[in-house]
GROMACS .gro file of C-alpha atoms in nm:
model
  140
    1MET     CA    1 -15.713  -3.179   5.849
    2ILE     CA    2 -15.747  -3.191   5.473
    3SER     CA    3 -16.003  -3.407   5.300
    4THR     CA    4 -15.897  -3.497   4.948
    5GLY     CA    5 -16.192  -3.706   4.831
    6GLU     CA    6 -16.257  -3.552   4.491
    7PRO     CA    7 -16.026  -3.289   4.346
    8HIS     CA    8 -16.286  -3.060   4.194
    9LEU     CA    9 -16.652  -3.127   4.173
   10ILE     CA   10 -16.787  -2.794   4.067
   11THR     CA   11 -17.126  -2.875   3.923
   12GLY     CA   12 -17.369  -2.679   3.715
   13SER     CA   13 -17.597  -2.645   4.017
   14ASP     CA   14 -17.311  -2.487   4.215
   15ILE     CA   15 -17.267  -2.230   3.940
   16ASP     CA   16 -17.644  -2.173   3.918
   17ASP     CA   17 -17.643  -2.109   4.293
   18LEU     CA   18 -17.366  -1.851   4.246
   19VAL     CA   19 -17.565  -1.680   3.969
   20THR     CA   20 -17.866  -1.657   4.200
   21ARG     CA   21 -17.656  -1.515   4.482
   22VAL     CA   22 -17.488  -1.261   4.253
   23ARG     CA   23 -17.827  -1.144   4.126
   24LEU     CA   24 -17.963  -1.117   4.481
   25ASN     CA   25 -17.659  -0.924   4.604
   26GLY     CA   26 -17.671  -0.684   4.311
   27PRO     CA   27 -17.372  -0.474   4.210
   28ARG     CA   28 -17.129  -0.484   4.501
   29GLY     CA   29 -16.756  -0.437   4.513
   30PRO     CA   30 -16.545  -0.483   4.201
   31GLU     CA   31 -16.808  -0.697   4.031
   32HIS     CA   32 -17.138  -0.599   3.877
   33GLY     CA   33 -17.445  -0.822   3.881
   34ALA     CA   34 -17.534  -0.860   3.512
   35ALA     CA   35 -17.177  -0.884   3.383
   36LEU     CA   36 -17.083  -1.131   3.653
   37ALA     CA   37 -17.393  -1.341   3.588
   38ALA     CA   38 -17.297  -1.356   3.220
   39GLU     CA   39 -16.943  -1.459   3.317
   40LEU     CA   40 -17.083  -1.734   3.539
   41ASP     CA   41 -17.311  -1.857   3.259
   42ALA     CA   42 -17.009  -1.879   3.029
   43ALA     CA   43 -16.814  -2.068   3.298
   44ARG     CA   44 -17.103  -2.310   3.338
   45ALA     CA   45 -17.119  -2.369   2.962
   46PHE     CA   46 -16.743  -2.429   2.951
   47LEU     CA   47 -16.714  -2.661   3.251
   48CYS     CA   48 -17.036  -2.855   3.192
   49SER     CA   49 -17.001  -2.903   2.818
   50PRO     CA   50 -16.954  -3.255   2.683
   51GLY     CA   51 -16.597  -3.357   2.626
   52ASP     CA   52 -16.285  -3.263   2.814
   53PRO     CA   53 -16.217  -2.890   2.843
   54ASP     CA   54 -15.857  -2.774   2.828
   55PRO     CA   55 -15.720  -2.845   3.180
   56ALA     CA   56 -15.527  -2.518   3.207
   57VAL     CA   57 -15.830  -2.309   3.108
   58ALA     CA   58 -16.056  -2.515   3.335
   59ARG     CA   59 -15.824  -2.438   3.629
   60LEU     CA   60 -15.846  -2.066   3.554
   61VAL     CA   61 -16.226  -2.088   3.540
   62ARG     CA   62 -16.236  -2.279   3.870
   63ARG     CA   63 -16.006  -2.018   4.028
   64ARG     CA   64 -16.244  -1.743   3.926
   65LEU     CA   65 -16.540  -1.940   4.060
   66VAL     CA   66 -16.369  -1.984   4.397
   67VAL     CA   67 -16.302  -1.608   4.419
   68ILE     CA   68 -16.666  -1.534   4.339
   69ALA     CA   69 -16.780  -1.796   4.593
   70LEU     CA   70 -16.562  -1.637   4.861
   71ARG     CA   71 -16.736  -1.305   4.793
   72HIS     CA   72 -17.093  -1.430   4.759
   73GLY     CA   73 -17.108  -1.761   4.951
   74GLY     CA   74 -17.324  -2.051   4.846
   75ALA     CA   75 -17.295  -2.420   4.771
   76LEU     CA   76 -16.952  -2.393   4.610
   77LEU     CA   77 -16.804  -2.223   4.916
   78ALA     CA   78 -16.971  -2.486   5.136
   79LYS     CA   79 -16.799  -2.761   4.936
   80LEU     CA   80 -16.465  -2.594   4.990
   81LEU     CA   81 -16.525  -2.542   5.361
   82THR     CA   82 -16.620  -2.907   5.422
   83ARG     CA   83 -16.255  -2.993   5.363
   84LEU     CA   84 -16.141  -2.779   5.657
   85THR     CA   85 -16.163  -2.802   6.033
   86ALA     CA   86 -16.425  -2.602   6.220
   87ARG     CA   87 -16.172  -2.337   6.323
   88GLU     CA   88 -16.030  -2.308   5.972
   89THR     CA   89 -16.383  -2.279   5.834
   90ALA     CA   90 -16.458  -1.998   6.079
   91MET     CA   91 -16.140  -1.817   5.977
   92VAL     CA   92 -16.216  -1.849   5.605
   93ARG     CA   93 -16.566  -1.716   5.664
   94ARG     CA   94 -16.433  -1.430   5.872
   95TYR     CA   95 -16.171  -1.329   5.616
   96ALA     CA   96 -16.346  -1.444   5.297
   97HIS     CA   97 -16.350  -1.103   5.129
   98ARG     CA   98 -15.987  -1.033   5.210
   99LEU     CA   99 -15.888  -1.374   5.078
  100ALA     CA  100 -16.098  -1.321   4.763
  101ASN     CA  101 -15.933  -0.984   4.701
  102PHE     CA  102 -15.592  -1.144   4.742
  103LEU     CA  103 -15.674  -1.437   4.513
  104ASP     CA  104 -15.812  -1.204   4.245
  105THR     CA  105 -15.452  -1.154   4.133
  106PRO     CA  106 -15.328  -1.450   3.925
  107GLU     CA  107 -14.973  -1.433   4.064
  108ASN     CA  108 -15.104  -1.510   4.413
  109TRP     CA  109 -15.227  -1.860   4.324
  110ALA     CA  110 -14.948  -2.054   4.492
  111ALA     CA  111 -14.926  -2.207   4.838
  112GLN     CA  112 -14.659  -1.980   4.983
  113PRO     CA  113 -14.819  -1.643   4.892
  114ILE     CA  114 -15.160  -1.762   5.016
  115MET     CA  115 -15.008  -1.887   5.342
  116LEU     CA  116 -14.815  -1.565   5.400
  117HIS     CA  117 -15.127  -1.357   5.336
  118LEU     CA  118 -15.332  -1.566   5.579
  119MET     CA  119 -15.059  -1.546   5.843
  120ARG     CA  120 -15.045  -1.166   5.798
  121ILE     CA  121 -15.414  -1.142   5.880
  122GLY     CA  122 -15.377  -1.350   6.195
  123LEU     CA  123 -15.387  -1.722   6.123
  124CYS     CA  124 -15.125  -1.957   6.260
  125TYR     CA  125 -14.891  -2.142   6.023
  126ALA     CA  126 -15.072  -2.478   6.037
  127GLU     CA  127 -15.414  -2.326   5.966
  128ALA     CA  128 -15.276  -2.107   5.687
  129GLU     CA  129 -15.107  -2.408   5.530
  130ASP     CA  130 -15.422  -2.624   5.545
  131ILE     CA  131 -15.637  -2.351   5.393
  132ALA     CA  132 -15.387  -2.271   5.117
  133VAL     CA  133 -15.345  -2.636   5.020
  134THR     CA  134 -15.719  -2.698   5.030
  135VAL     CA  135 -15.796  -2.400   4.807
  136LEU     CA  136 -15.528  -2.502   4.559
  137MET     CA  137 -15.637  -2.865   4.553
  138PHE     CA  138 -15.997  -2.757   4.501
  139VAL     CA  139 -15.915  -2.579   4.176
  140TRP     CA  140 -15.638  -2.807   4.054
   0.00000   0.00000   0.00000
């Protein structure tokens, strides 16, 4: 089940929530608190500025925000998960860090690699397909 209401509604408050979560979590994993908070502030300024940002750059920024949301949770991840079934949501939550690590590589942002990765970690084809398409539609 894929809900396709709005393609990408990443708001300033979603990014502010991520900044708060990053600061609360402190330096963990490949990201460090202060540098990541600065990156998120720049993303907020870019996406929330008046006018139309370059679509290709905006997609890259949204990709990065999704990866950070998978690692730290929050309102942005909740928006993504509302487009999935309960079982798919549970699987994304269970494997969020593994999915974030996989999506940290730009070459992996296509449906087939995401699906194959999800199937390798134990999801069935239909669930992997729904999750991959939802993630891609969310940033597109």
